[in-house]
mmCIF file of C-alpha atoms in Angstrom:
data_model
loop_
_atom_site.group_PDB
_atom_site.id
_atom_site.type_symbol
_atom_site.label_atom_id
_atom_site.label_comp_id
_atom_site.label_asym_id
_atom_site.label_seq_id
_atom_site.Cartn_x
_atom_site.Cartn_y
_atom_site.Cartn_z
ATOM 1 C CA UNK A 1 103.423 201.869 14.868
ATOM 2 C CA UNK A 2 100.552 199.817 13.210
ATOM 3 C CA UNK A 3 101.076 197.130 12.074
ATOM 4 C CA UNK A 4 99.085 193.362 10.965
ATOM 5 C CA UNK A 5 100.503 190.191 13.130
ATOM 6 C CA UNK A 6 100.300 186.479 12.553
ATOM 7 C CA UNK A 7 98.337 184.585 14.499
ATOM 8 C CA UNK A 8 97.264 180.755 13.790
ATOM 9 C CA UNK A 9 95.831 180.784 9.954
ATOM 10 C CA UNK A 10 95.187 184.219 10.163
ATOM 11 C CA UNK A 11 96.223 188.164 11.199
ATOM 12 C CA UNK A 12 95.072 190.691 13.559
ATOM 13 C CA UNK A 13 95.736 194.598 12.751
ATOM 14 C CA UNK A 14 98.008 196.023 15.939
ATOM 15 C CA UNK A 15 99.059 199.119 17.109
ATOM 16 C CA UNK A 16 102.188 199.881 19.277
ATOM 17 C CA UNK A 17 102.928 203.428 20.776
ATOM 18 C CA UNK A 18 106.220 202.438 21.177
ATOM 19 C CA UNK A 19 107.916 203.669 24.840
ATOM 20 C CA UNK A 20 110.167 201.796 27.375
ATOM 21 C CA UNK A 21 108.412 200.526 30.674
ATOM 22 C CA UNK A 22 105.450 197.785 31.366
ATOM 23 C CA UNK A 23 102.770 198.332 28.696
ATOM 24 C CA UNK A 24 99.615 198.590 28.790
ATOM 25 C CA UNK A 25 97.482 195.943 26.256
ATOM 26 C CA UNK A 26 93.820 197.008 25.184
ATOM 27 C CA UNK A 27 91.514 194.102 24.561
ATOM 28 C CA UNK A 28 88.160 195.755 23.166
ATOM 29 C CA UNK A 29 84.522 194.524 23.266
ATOM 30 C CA UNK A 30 82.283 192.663 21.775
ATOM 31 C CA UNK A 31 79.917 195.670 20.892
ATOM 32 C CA UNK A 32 83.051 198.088 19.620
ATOM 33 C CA UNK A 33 86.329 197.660 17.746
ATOM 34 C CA UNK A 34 89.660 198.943 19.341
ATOM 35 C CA UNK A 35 88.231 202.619 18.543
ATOM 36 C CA UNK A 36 86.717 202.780 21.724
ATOM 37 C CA UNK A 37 89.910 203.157 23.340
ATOM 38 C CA UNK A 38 90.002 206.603 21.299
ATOM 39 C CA UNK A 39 88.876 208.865 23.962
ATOM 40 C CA UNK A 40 91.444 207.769 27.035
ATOM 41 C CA UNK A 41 94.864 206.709 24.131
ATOM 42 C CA UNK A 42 96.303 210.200 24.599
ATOM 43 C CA UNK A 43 96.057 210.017 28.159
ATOM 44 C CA UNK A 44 97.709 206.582 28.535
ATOM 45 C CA UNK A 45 100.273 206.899 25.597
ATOM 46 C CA UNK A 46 101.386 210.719 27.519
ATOM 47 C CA UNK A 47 103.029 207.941 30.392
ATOM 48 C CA UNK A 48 103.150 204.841 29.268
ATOM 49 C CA UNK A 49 103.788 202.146 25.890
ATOM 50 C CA UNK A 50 100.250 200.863 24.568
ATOM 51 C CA UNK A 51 99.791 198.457 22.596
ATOM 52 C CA UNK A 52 96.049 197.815 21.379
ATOM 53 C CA UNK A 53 94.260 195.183 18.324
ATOM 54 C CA UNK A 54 91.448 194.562 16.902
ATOM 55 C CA UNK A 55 89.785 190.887 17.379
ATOM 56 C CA UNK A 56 89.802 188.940 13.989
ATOM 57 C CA UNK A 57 87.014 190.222 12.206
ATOM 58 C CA UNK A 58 86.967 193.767 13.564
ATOM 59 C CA UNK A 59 87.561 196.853 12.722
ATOM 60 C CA UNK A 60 90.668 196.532 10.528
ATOM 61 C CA UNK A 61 91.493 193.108 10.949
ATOM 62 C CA UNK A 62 90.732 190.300 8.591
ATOM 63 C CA UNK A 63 87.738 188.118 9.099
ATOM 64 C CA UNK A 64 88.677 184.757 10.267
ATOM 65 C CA UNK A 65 89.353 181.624 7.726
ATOM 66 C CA UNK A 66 89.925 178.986 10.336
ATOM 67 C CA UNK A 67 88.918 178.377 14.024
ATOM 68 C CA UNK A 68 90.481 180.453 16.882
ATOM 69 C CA UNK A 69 91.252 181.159 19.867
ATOM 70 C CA UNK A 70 90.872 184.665 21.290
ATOM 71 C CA UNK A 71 93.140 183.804 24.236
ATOM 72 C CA UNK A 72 95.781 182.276 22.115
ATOM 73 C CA UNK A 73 95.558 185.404 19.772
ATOM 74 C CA UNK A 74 96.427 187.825 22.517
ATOM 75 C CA UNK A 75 99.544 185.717 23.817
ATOM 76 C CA UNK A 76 100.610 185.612 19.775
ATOM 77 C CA UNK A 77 100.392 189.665 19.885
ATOM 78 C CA UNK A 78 102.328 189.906 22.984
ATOM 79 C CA UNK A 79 104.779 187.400 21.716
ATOM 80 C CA UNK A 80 105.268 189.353 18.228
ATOM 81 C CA UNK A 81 105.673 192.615 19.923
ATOM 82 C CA UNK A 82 108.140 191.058 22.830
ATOM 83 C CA UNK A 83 107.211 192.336 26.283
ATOM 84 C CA UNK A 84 107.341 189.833 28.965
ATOM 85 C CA UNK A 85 104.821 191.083 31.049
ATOM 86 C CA UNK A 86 101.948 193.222 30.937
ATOM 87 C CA UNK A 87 98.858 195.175 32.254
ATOM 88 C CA UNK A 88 95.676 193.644 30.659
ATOM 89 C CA UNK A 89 93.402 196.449 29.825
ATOM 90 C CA UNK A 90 89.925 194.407 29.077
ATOM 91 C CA UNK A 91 86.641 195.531 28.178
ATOM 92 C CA UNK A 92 83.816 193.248 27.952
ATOM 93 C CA UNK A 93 84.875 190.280 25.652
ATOM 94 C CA UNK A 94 88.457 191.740 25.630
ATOM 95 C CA UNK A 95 88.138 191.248 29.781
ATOM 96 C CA UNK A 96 87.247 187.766 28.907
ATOM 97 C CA UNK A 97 90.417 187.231 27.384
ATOM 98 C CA UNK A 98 92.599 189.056 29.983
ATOM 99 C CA UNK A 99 91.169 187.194 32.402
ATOM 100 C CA UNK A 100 91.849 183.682 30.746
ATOM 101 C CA UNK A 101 95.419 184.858 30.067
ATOM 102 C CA UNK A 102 95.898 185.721 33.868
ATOM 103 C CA UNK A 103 94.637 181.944 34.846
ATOM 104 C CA UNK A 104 96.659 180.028 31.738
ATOM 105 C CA UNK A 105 99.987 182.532 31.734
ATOM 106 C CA UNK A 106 99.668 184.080 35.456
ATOM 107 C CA UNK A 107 103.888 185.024 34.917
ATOM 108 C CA UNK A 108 102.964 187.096 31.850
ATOM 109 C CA UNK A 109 100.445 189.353 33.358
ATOM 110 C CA UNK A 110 101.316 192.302 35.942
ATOM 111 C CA UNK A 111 97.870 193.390 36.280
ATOM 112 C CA UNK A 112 94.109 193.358 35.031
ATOM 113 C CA UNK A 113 91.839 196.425 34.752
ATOM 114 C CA UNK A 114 88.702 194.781 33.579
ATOM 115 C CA UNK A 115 86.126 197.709 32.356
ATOM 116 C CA UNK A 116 82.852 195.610 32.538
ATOM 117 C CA UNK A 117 84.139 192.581 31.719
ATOM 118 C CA UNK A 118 82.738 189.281 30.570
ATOM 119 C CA UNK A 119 84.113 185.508 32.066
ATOM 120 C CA UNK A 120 83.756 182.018 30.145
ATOM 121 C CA UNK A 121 81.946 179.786 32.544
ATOM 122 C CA UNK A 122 79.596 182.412 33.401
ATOM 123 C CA UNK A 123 75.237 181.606 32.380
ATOM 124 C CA UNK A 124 73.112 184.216 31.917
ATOM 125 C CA UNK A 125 75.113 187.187 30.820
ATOM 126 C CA UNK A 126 72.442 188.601 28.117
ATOM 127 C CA UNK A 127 68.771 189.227 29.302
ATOM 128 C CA UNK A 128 65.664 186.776 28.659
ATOM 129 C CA UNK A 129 64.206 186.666 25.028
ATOM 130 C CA UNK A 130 67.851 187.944 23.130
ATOM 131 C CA UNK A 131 68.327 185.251 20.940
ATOM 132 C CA UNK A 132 64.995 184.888 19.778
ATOM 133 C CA UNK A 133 64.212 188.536 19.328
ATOM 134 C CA UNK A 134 68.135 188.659 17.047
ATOM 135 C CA UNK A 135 66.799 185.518 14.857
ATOM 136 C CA UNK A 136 63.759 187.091 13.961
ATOM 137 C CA UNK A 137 65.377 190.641 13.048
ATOM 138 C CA UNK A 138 68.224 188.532 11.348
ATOM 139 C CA UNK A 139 65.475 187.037 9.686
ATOM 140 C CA UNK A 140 63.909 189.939 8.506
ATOM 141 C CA UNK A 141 67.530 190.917 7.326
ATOM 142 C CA UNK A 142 65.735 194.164 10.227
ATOM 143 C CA UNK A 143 70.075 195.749 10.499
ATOM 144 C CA UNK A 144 68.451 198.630 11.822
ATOM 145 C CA UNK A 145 66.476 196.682 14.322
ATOM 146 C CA UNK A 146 69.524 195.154 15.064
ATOM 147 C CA UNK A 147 71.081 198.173 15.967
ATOM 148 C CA UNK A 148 68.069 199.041 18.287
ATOM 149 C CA UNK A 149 68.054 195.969 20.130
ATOM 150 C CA UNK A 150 71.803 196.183 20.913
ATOM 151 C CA UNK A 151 71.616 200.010 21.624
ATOM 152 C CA UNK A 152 68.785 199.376 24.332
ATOM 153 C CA UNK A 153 71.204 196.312 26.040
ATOM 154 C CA UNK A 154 74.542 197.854 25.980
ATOM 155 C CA UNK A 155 73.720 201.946 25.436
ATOM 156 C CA UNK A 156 71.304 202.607 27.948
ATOM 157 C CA UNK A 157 73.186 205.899 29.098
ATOM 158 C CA UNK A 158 73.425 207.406 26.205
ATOM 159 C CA UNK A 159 69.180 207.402 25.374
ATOM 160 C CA UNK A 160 69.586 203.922 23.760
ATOM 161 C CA UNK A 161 68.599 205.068 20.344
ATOM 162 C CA UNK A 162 70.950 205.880 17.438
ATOM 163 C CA UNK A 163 69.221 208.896 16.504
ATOM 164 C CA UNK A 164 70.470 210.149 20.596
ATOM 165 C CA UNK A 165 73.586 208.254 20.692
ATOM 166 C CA UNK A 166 75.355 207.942 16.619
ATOM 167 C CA UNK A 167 78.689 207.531 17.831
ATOM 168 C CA UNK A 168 77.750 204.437 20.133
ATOM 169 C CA UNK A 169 75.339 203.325 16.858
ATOM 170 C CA UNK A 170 77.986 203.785 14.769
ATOM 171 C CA UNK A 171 80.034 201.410 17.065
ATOM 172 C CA UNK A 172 77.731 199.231 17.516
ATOM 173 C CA UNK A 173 76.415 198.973 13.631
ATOM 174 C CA UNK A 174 80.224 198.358 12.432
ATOM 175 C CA UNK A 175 80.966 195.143 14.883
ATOM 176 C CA UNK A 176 77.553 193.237 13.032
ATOM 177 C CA UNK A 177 79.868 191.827 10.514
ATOM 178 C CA UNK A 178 82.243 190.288 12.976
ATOM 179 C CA UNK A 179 79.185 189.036 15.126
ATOM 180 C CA UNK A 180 78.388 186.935 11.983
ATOM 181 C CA UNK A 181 81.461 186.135 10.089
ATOM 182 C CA UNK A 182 83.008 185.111 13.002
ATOM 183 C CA UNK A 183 80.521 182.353 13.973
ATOM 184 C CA UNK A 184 81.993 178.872 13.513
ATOM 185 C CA UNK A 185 85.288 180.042 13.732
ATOM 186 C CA UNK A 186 85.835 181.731 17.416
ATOM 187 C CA UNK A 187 86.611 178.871 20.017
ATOM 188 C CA UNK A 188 85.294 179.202 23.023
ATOM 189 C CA UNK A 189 88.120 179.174 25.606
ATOM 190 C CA UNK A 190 88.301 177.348 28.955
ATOM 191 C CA UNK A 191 85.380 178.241 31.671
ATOM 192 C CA UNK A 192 87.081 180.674 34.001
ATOM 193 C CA UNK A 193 83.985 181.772 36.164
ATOM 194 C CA UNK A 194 84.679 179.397 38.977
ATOM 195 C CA UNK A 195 88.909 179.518 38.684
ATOM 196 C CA UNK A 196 88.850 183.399 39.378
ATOM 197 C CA UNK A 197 89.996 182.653 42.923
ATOM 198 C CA UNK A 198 93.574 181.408 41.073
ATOM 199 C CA UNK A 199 94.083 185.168 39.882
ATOM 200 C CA UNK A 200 97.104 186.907 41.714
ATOM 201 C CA UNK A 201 97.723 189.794 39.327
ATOM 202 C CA UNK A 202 96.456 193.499 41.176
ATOM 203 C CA UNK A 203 92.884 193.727 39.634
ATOM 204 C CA UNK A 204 90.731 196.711 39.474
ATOM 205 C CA UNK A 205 87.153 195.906 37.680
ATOM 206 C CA UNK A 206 84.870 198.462 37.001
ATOM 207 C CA UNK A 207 81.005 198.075 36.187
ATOM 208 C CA UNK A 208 78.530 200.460 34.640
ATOM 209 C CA UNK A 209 75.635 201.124 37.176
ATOM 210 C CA UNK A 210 73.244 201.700 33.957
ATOM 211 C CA UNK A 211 74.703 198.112 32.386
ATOM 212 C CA UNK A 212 72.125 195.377 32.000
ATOM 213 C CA UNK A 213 71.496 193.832 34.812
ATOM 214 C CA UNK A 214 72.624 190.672 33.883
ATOM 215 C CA UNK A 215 76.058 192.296 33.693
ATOM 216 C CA UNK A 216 76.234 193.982 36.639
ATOM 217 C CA UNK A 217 75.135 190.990 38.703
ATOM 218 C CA UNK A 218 78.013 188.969 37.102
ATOM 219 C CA UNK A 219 80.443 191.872 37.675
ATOM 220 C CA UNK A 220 79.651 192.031 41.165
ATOM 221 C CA UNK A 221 80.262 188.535 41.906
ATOM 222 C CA UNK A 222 83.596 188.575 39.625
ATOM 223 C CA UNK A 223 85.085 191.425 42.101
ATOM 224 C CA UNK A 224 83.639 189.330 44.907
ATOM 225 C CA UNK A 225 85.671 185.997 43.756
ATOM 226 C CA UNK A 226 88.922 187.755 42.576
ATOM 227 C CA UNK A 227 91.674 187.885 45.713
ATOM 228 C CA UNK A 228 92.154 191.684 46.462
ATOM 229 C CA UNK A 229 89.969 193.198 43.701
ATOM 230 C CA UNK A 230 89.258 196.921 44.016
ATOM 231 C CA UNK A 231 85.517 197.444 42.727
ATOM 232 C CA UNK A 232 84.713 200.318 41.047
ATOM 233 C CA UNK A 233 81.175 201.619 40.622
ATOM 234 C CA UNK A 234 80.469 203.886 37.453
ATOM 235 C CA UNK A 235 77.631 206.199 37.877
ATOM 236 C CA UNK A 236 76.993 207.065 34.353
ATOM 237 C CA UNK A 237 78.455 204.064 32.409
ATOM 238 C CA UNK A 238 76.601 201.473 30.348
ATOM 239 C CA UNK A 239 78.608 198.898 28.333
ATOM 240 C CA UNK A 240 80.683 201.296 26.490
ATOM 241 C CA UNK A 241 82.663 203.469 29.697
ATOM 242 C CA UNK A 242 85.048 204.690 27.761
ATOM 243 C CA UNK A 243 82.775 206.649 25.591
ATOM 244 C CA UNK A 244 80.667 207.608 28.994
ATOM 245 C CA UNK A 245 83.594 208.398 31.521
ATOM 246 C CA UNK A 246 86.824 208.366 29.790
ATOM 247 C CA UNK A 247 88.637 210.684 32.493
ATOM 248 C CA UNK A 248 88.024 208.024 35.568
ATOM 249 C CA UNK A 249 89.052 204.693 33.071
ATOM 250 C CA UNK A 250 91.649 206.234 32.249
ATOM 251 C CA UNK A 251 92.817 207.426 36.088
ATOM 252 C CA UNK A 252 91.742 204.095 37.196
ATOM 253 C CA UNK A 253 94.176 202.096 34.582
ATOM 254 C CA UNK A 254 97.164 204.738 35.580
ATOM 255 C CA UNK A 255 96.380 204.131 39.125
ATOM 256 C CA UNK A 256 96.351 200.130 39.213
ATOM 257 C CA UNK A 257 100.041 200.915 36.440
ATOM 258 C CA UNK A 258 101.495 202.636 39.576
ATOM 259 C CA UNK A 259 101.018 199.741 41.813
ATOM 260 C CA UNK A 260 101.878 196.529 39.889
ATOM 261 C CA UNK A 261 105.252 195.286 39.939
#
């Protein structure tokens, strides 16, 4: 059932399956809206409740109006829709989140499956020259060069070009707004990096072999930090493995479902 939830000064646009059992919460990326979940929801709704949003200012939630906090967002949509506990489902940013959650509410998480994830705390997760090459094409008002720049970060598997990859350009191209409007307003939450040692929730992560480097570095020492975390290597993933590999994310969040308690 969709549906929009409060959160502080603002809404996010939800979706619950509906189902009995411990759901399953989908925190998208940075570079995608919760769309990218598309390709592994009939999989993961066939066993289990999922509930998924969109960050304010994404696909069909409302831009933000007043500052936020993406951590204290997800804890309002697991409030409104009532489960107790949960298995984070986090890609990139939404990993982030999960991850914060985990240290801040440890008794309200029953797992993490973090799909490329980012950490707060963490320097150096976008390569050298980023920001000044996105100020000059912002500049230039240069969308489509923009697009490019992202595409040949985050998309490298798929030819990192729209006209090779339109479903990750189209992706990609629709979370712009959000990057922008959202600037001033998102909060950054607590550094995390350096706590993941705290986590005690059964944690898969999973990093895309053709991911910046950056990324993967950061990933690898994540998996290294976190108490008992099974690392999983993706052979044809960039920053977007569900699009790439949707039949092992989803078998990798059903397997780490099966052994939380």
């Amino acid at each position: 059932m969709e549906t929009m939830v409060r959160v502080g000064g603002g809404e996010v646009w939800a979706d619950d399956s509906g189902g009995e059992g411990l759901p399953l919460v989908l925190l998208h990326p940075g570079v995608g809206d919760s769309t990218v979940w598309d390709p592994i929801l009939p999989a993961l709704t066939a066993r289990h409740r999922v509930i998924r949003y969109d960050v304010r200012g994404y696909g069909r939630s409302p831009a933000p109006t007043v500052g936020y906090s993406q951590v204290e967002d997800l804890a309002a949509v697991l409030d409104h829709f009532g489960p107790e506990r949960a298995v984070l489902v986090g890609s990139s940013m939404g990993g982030a989140t999960s991850i914060s959650l985990a240290l801040d509410a440890p008794e309200r998480v029953a797992g993490l499956a973090l799909i490329v994830p980012g950490v707060t705390g963490y320097d150096g997760l976008v390569p050298p020259g980023f920001y000044q090459e996105m100020e000059r094409l912002v500049a230039e008002q240069d969308m489509d060069g923009i697009v490019r720049l992202g595409m040949g970060i985050w998309g490298r598997a798929g030819g990192g070009e729209p006209e090779t990859d339109p479903v990750v350009a189209a992706q990609f191209a629709a979370v712009l707004p959000a990057w922008f409007g959202n600037v001033g307003h998102q909060a950054t939450d607590a550094p995390a990096f350096d706590r993941l040692g705290e986590i005690s929730a059964p944690t898969v992560l999973a990093l895309g072999e053709l991911d910046q480097p950056e990324v993967v570095r950061c990933n690898e020492e994540m998996a290294a930090r976190i108490p008992g975390c099974r690392l999983v290597r993706l052979a044809g993933s960039d920053h977007y493995p569900t699009l790439r590999e949707p039949e092992t994310v989803a078998r990798l969040v059903a397997e780490l479902h099966a052994e939380v308690r």
